[in-house]
Short mmCIF file of C-alpha atoms in Angstrom, two decimals:
data_model
loop_
_atom_site.label_atom_id
_atom_site.label_comp_id
_atom_site.label_asym_id
_atom_site.label_seq_id
_atom_site.Cartn_x
_atom_site.Cartn_y
_atom_site.Cartn_z
CA LEU T 1 96.30 137.72 127.47
CA TYR T 2 96.09 140.61 129.88
CA THR T 3 95.15 144.23 129.39
CA ALA T 4 98.05 146.69 129.49
CA PRO T 5 97.17 150.14 130.92
CA ASP T 6 98.63 151.98 127.88
CA SER T 7 97.03 149.71 125.26
CA CYS T 8 93.56 149.04 123.87
CA GLU T 9 94.23 145.31 123.66
CA GLY T 10 91.13 143.77 125.24
CA ARG T 11 89.71 147.17 126.23
CA CYS T 12 87.67 148.25 123.19
CA GLY T 13 84.41 149.83 124.26
CA GLU T 14 85.51 150.24 127.87
CA PRO T 15 83.76 153.23 129.49
CA TYR T 16 85.70 156.45 130.11
CA ARG T 17 87.55 156.62 133.42
CA GLU T 18 89.55 159.67 134.37
CA GLU T 19 92.36 157.65 135.98
CA ASP T 20 93.14 155.71 132.78
CA GLU T 21 96.36 156.60 130.99
CA CYS T 22 94.55 156.50 127.65
CA HIS T 23 91.13 155.48 126.37
CA CYS T 24 89.43 152.97 124.07
CA HIS T 25 85.79 154.11 123.86
CA GLU T 26 84.03 155.38 120.74
CA GLY T 27 84.52 159.03 121.64
CA CYS T 28 88.26 158.94 122.26
CA PRO T 29 89.25 159.97 118.69
CA SER T 30 87.31 163.26 118.97
CA SER T 31 88.91 164.02 122.37
CA HIS T 32 92.36 162.91 121.14
CA SER T 33 92.68 160.64 124.18
CA CYS T 34 92.88 157.21 122.53
CA CYS T 35 95.70 154.78 123.22
CA GLU T 36 98.18 154.65 120.36
CA ASP T 37 96.94 151.23 119.25
CA PHE T 38 93.22 152.12 119.32
CA HIS T 39 92.76 151.87 115.54
CA ARG T 40 94.74 148.65 115.27
CA HIS T 41 92.77 146.84 117.98
CA CYS T 42 89.34 148.40 118.16
CA LEU T 43 88.59 148.50 114.46
CA ALA T 44 89.48 144.83 114.01
CA ASP T 45 87.90 141.50 114.93
CA GLY T 46 89.28 138.95 117.40
CA PHE T 47 90.45 139.26 121.00
CA SER T 48 90.26 143.04 120.97
CA SER T 49 86.77 143.36 119.59
CA SER T 50 84.26 145.08 121.80
CA GLN T 51 82.40 141.90 122.80
CA ASP T 52 85.67 140.58 124.29
CA ALA T 53 86.31 143.68 126.39
CA ILE T 54 85.95 143.11 130.14
CA THR T 55 83.70 145.98 131.15
CA ASP T 56 83.28 147.52 134.59
CA GLN T 57 79.88 145.83 134.83
CA ASP T 58 81.43 142.48 133.88
CA LEU T 59 83.85 142.83 136.80
CA LEU T 60 81.04 143.64 139.24
CA ASP T 61 79.01 140.65 138.02
CA ILE T 62 81.78 138.05 137.99
CA SER T 63 83.21 139.15 141.35
CA GLU T 64 79.78 138.69 142.96
CA LYS T 65 79.56 135.22 141.41
CA LEU T 66 83.02 134.27 142.72
CA TYR T 67 82.13 135.63 146.16
CA LYS T 68 78.98 133.48 146.27
CA VAL T 69 80.75 130.24 145.32
CA ASP T 70 83.63 130.52 147.79
CA HIS T 71 82.43 127.30 149.44
CA ASN T 72 85.68 126.76 151.35
CA LYS T 73 85.70 130.12 153.11
CA ALA T 74 85.59 130.34 156.89
CA ARG T 75 82.23 130.23 158.60
CA PRO T 76 81.48 132.88 161.26
CA THR T 77 82.30 130.31 163.99
CA ASP T 78 85.67 129.40 162.44
CA ILE T 79 87.55 132.62 163.21
CA THR T 80 87.54 135.17 166.02
CA ILE T 81 89.70 138.25 165.48
CA ASN T 82 90.59 141.02 167.93
CA PRO T 83 91.42 144.11 165.82
CA GLN T 84 91.96 146.40 168.87
CA TYR T 85 93.54 149.75 167.93
CA GLN T 86 92.50 151.52 164.72
CA ALA T 87 95.32 153.78 163.53
CA ASP T 88 94.82 157.13 161.84
CA PRO T 89 96.58 157.53 158.45
CA GLU T 90 99.37 159.59 160.02
CA GLU T 91 100.02 156.86 162.60
CA THR T 92 100.60 153.90 160.28
CA GLY T 93 104.31 154.69 159.89
CA ASP T 94 105.00 155.05 163.63
CA GLN T 95 106.06 151.42 164.16
CA GLU T 96 104.34 151.52 167.55
CA ASP T 97 102.57 148.43 168.91
CA ARG T 98 99.23 149.78 170.07
CA SER T 99 97.52 146.36 170.34
CA PRO T 100 98.78 144.23 173.24
CA GLN T 101 96.87 141.10 172.16
CA PRO T 102 97.29 139.00 169.00
CA LEU T 103 94.97 139.71 166.08
CA TYR T 104 93.68 136.12 165.98
CA LYS T 105 91.93 134.93 169.15
CA TYR T 106 90.76 131.71 167.51
CA VAL T 107 91.01 129.90 164.18
CA ASN T 108 89.41 126.52 163.55
CA GLU T 109 92.42 124.75 162.07
CA GLU T 110 90.21 122.05 160.58
CA LEU T 111 89.93 124.54 157.71
CA PHE T 112 93.57 123.82 156.91
CA SER T 113 92.84 120.17 156.15
CA LYS T 114 90.75 121.17 153.11
CA PRO T 115 92.77 120.30 149.98
CA THR T 116 93.17 123.86 148.69
CA TYR T 117 94.31 125.09 152.13
CA SER T 118 96.72 122.22 152.83
CA SER T 119 98.33 122.46 149.37
CA PHE T 120 98.57 126.25 149.75
CA ILE T 121 100.25 126.03 153.17
CA LYS T 122 102.89 123.65 151.80
CA LEU T 123 103.98 126.39 149.40
CA LEU T 124 104.65 128.99 152.08
CA ASP T 125 108.02 127.62 153.26
CA ASN T 126 109.48 127.39 149.76
CA TYR T 127 110.97 130.89 149.68
CA GLN T 128 113.96 132.96 150.78
CA ARG T 129 112.23 136.10 152.02
CA VAL T 130 115.13 138.52 151.48
CA THR T 131 115.25 139.90 147.94
CA GLY T 132 118.57 139.53 146.15
CA ARG T 133 118.97 135.88 147.16
CA GLU T 134 118.49 133.34 144.39
CA GLU T 135 115.50 131.04 144.82
CA GLU T 136 116.41 127.38 144.47
CA VAL T 137 113.31 125.54 143.28
CA THR T 138 113.38 121.80 143.99
CA THR T 139 111.49 119.07 142.17
CA GLU T 140 109.32 118.70 145.28
CA GLU T 141 108.46 122.41 145.25
CA LEU T 142 107.48 122.25 141.58
CA ARG T 143 105.24 119.28 142.45
CA GLU T 144 103.68 121.34 145.27
CA GLN T 145 102.89 124.15 142.80
CA ASP T 146 101.19 121.68 140.45
CA THR T 147 99.23 120.10 143.31
CA PHE T 148 97.95 123.48 144.48
CA LEU T 149 96.84 124.48 140.98
CA LYS T 150 95.19 121.08 140.46
CA GLU T 151 93.25 121.42 143.74
CA VAL T 152 92.06 124.99 143.12
CA MET T 153 90.92 124.08 139.62
CA LYS T 154 88.60 121.45 141.12
CA THR T 155 86.62 124.23 142.85
CA GLU T 156 83.48 125.79 141.44
CA LEU T 157 85.06 129.21 141.98
CA MET T 158 88.03 128.66 139.68
CA LYS T 159 85.87 126.85 137.12
CA LYS T 160 83.59 129.91 137.01
CA LEU T 161 86.58 132.21 136.59
CA PHE T 162 87.92 130.13 133.72
CA ALA T 163 84.48 130.01 132.06
CA PHE T 164 84.28 133.81 132.24
CA LEU T 165 87.77 134.31 130.76
CA TYR T 166 86.99 131.71 128.10
CA THR T 167 83.89 133.64 126.98
CA LYS T 168 86.09 136.76 126.79
CA ASN T 169 88.46 134.95 124.44
CA ARG T 170 91.42 135.12 126.85
CA TYR T 171 92.03 131.35 126.93
CA SER T 172 91.06 128.59 124.53
CA SER T 173 91.30 125.71 127.03
CA GLN T 174 91.48 125.06 130.76
CA GLN T 175 95.00 123.65 130.34
CA GLU T 176 96.14 126.89 128.72
CA PHE T 177 94.69 128.77 131.68
CA VAL T 178 96.43 126.52 134.24
CA ASP T 179 99.76 126.78 132.40
CA ASP T 180 99.45 130.56 132.38
CA LEU T 181 98.53 130.65 136.08
CA LYS T 182 101.72 128.74 136.84
CA GLU T 183 103.92 131.17 134.90
CA MET T 184 102.06 134.29 136.02
CA TRP T 185 102.23 133.43 139.73
CA PHE T 186 105.22 131.10 140.16
CA GLY T 187 107.56 132.19 137.36
CA LEU T 188 110.77 133.65 138.83
CA TYR T 189 112.19 137.10 138.11
CA SER T 190 114.70 139.45 139.73
CA ARG T 191 113.75 142.15 142.25
CA GLY T 192 117.39 142.75 143.17
CA ALA T 193 121.02 142.06 142.19
CA GLY T 194 120.03 140.18 139.04
CA GLU T 195 119.17 137.00 140.95
CA GLN T 196 116.02 134.99 140.21
CA ASP T 197 114.79 135.90 143.68
CA SER T 198 111.07 136.59 143.45
CA SER T 199 107.68 135.59 142.08
CA GLY T 200 104.16 136.93 142.30
CA PHE T 201 103.14 134.14 144.64
CA GLU T 202 106.07 134.69 147.01
CA HIS T 203 105.50 138.44 147.11
CA VAL T 204 101.72 138.48 147.56
CA PHE T 205 101.11 135.40 149.70
CA SER T 206 104.34 134.52 151.51
CA GLY T 207 105.91 137.97 151.81
CA GLU T 208 109.38 139.36 151.22
CA VAL T 209 111.86 141.65 152.96
CA LYS T 210 113.38 144.38 150.79
CA LYS T 211 115.66 147.16 152.09
CA GLY T 212 114.75 146.32 155.68
CA LYS T 213 110.97 146.49 155.20
CA VAL T 214 108.25 143.91 154.67
CA SER T 215 107.14 143.84 151.03
CA GLY T 216 103.93 142.16 149.91
CA PHE T 217 102.60 139.69 152.54
CA HIS T 218 98.84 140.03 152.01
CA ASN T 219 97.57 136.63 153.17
CA TRP T 220 95.63 135.90 156.35
CA ILE T 221 96.66 132.23 156.63
CA ARG T 222 100.35 133.12 156.46
CA PHE T 223 99.80 135.86 159.06
CA TYR T 224 97.92 133.57 161.44
CA LEU T 225 100.49 130.76 161.24
CA LEU T 226 103.41 133.12 161.90
CA GLU T 227 101.57 135.03 164.64
CA LYS T 228 100.84 131.72 166.38
CA ARG T 229 104.60 131.00 166.41
CA GLY T 230 105.43 134.47 167.75
CA ILE T 231 107.18 135.53 164.54
CA VAL T 232 104.59 138.14 163.54
CA ASN T 233 103.50 140.87 165.97
CA TYR T 234 100.23 142.69 165.21
CA PHE T 235 100.40 146.47 165.90
CA SER T 236 97.12 148.00 164.67
CA HIS T 237 94.75 148.29 161.74
CA ASN T 238 93.90 151.35 159.66
CA PHE T 239 91.00 149.89 157.64
CA ASN T 240 88.17 147.51 158.48
CA GLY T 241 85.89 146.46 155.65
CA PRO T 242 82.09 146.64 155.94
CA TRP T 243 81.55 142.89 156.02
CA ASP T 244 79.99 141.09 158.97
CA SER T 245 80.96 137.69 157.56
CA TYR T 246 83.95 136.23 155.74
CA PRO T 247 85.86 137.17 153.72
CA ASP T 248 86.36 140.34 155.75
CA VAL T 249 89.05 142.91 154.87
CA LEU T 250 91.61 144.60 157.11
CA GLY T 251 94.50 146.98 156.50
CA LEU T 252 97.21 145.95 158.99
CA GLN T 253 100.33 147.30 160.65
CA PHE T 254 102.67 144.60 161.93
CA SER T 255 106.25 143.47 162.32
CA TRP T 256 107.72 140.24 160.97
CA ASP T 257 110.86 139.23 162.83
CA GLY T 258 111.43 142.94 163.51
CA PHE T 259 110.80 144.07 159.92
CA TYR T 260 107.86 146.47 159.64
CA LYS T 261 104.83 146.56 157.34
CA GLU T 262 103.14 149.96 157.29
CA VAL T 263 99.92 148.84 155.56
CA GLY T 264 99.37 145.20 154.67
CA SER T 265 95.83 144.80 153.41
CA ALA T 266 94.35 141.31 153.50
CA PHE T 267 91.19 139.32 153.03
CA ILE T 268 90.38 137.55 156.30
CA GLY T 269 88.75 134.12 156.19
CA CYS T 270 88.59 133.60 152.45
CA SER T 271 89.79 130.42 150.78
CA PRO T 272 93.13 130.35 148.90
CA GLU T 273 91.25 129.88 145.64
CA PHE T 274 89.19 133.03 146.26
CA GLU T 275 92.29 135.19 146.64
CA LEU T 276 94.06 133.56 143.72
CA GLY T 277 90.95 133.96 141.57
CA ILE T 278 90.15 137.57 142.45
CA TYR T 279 93.75 138.74 142.01
CA THR T 280 94.12 136.83 138.74
CA LEU T 281 90.89 138.34 137.42
CA CYS T 282 92.06 141.86 138.20
CA PHE T 283 95.55 141.26 136.83
CA ILE T 284 94.14 140.07 133.51
CA ALA T 285 91.43 142.75 133.30
CA ARG T 286 93.00 145.84 134.89
CA PRO T 287 96.78 145.50 135.45
CA GLY T 288 98.34 148.70 136.71
CA ARG T 289 94.91 150.19 137.40
CA ALA T 290 92.26 150.04 140.11
CA CYS T 291 89.98 147.04 139.55
CA HIS T 292 86.52 147.77 140.95
CA LEU T 293 84.61 144.75 142.29
CA SER T 294 81.46 143.94 144.23
CA LEU T 295 81.41 141.43 147.10
CA GLY T 296 78.09 140.76 148.79
CA GLY T 297 76.81 144.11 147.58
CA TYR T 298 79.79 146.06 148.91
CA SER T 299 82.36 147.82 146.73
CA LEU T 300 85.99 146.80 146.85
CA SER T 301 88.98 147.71 144.69
CA ILE T 302 92.07 145.65 143.93
CA GLN T 303 95.36 147.07 142.65
CA THR T 304 97.68 144.87 140.63
CA TYR T 305 100.94 145.67 138.87
CA PRO T 306 102.74 143.66 136.22
CA TRP T 307 106.48 143.07 136.58
CA THR T 308 107.82 145.13 133.69
CA LYS T 309 111.51 144.16 133.63
CA SER T 310 111.12 140.61 132.31
CA THR T 311 108.51 138.56 130.48
CA TYR T 312 107.54 134.98 129.71
CA GLY T 313 106.03 133.30 126.67
CA SER T 314 105.43 135.77 123.86
CA GLY T 315 105.92 138.91 125.93
CA LYS T 316 103.48 138.20 128.76
CA LYS T 317 104.09 139.80 132.14
CA PHE T 318 104.53 138.18 135.55
CA ILE T 319 102.52 139.46 138.51
CA GLY T 320 104.53 142.08 140.39
CA THR T 321 101.99 142.57 143.16
CA ALA T 322 98.28 142.41 143.96
CA TYR T 323 96.52 143.87 146.97
CA ILE T 324 93.28 145.37 148.27
CA ILE T 325 93.16 149.16 148.16
CA SER T 326 92.45 149.98 151.79
CA SER T 327 92.60 153.76 152.02
#
């Protein structure tokens, strides 16, 4: 149900892009650059037929639609940030705190009472952050996952995303989509020592510590809540998106309980369903490759990677990571 970077499954008719490992457009046979399964997928009907391909233009169109229906995002009066020092690329690894004040001057916490926010926040304390430690998932935590997915699927944003994927023959029902979201994001796999110690959701939204460094941790709500408690210390930013409203985008340097994150890109002020939706879209359409989107007329790229060492269902991949390309 997702597009592998070395396969033509779901990519038939995609335009040529130099960064692709192999190609699936009409001219690839003459340039000997087709993926190995080009003939099997692109000369047959079904999921891989050209009308089911998610084109670059499709991604620009659907991302603009999702951006416009993020009804739960922060308003301009809901958040005040203080980005302070902008680091040069060669400074991001210095681990030097060049911003004496917190990043967040003000957040209207009434946002967090919205159902998608409150159910999202309940998920954040469900994880052991250090890789190599087995995750013990309780019945209550499984219920919290289901509640979050139920709440996001009530939103116009996630309904639009499902409708788009349905027209592209990726899912035959909303329940199939929800079931796949649960496996894709919450299914456990091993990042270290063979333990079931990680998931896409933990990595991207809650954050992990691996080999003494912060891994993942790309969510503004998580950052704000930990900064408020004095557990996260903002150092600087190396990238500030062009937006003058929310969601904005920053590339951050920070420490989490003394563990350092050299570049942690994040949407600022978006709803949980917006992030979940945008990352899911890119993971299904362009896993392992840059996924080029349009938000309010501005260009933005997302990078996702599938976890390649284990699968679920009939060979489907978990989300390894998803983040905004901020350099």
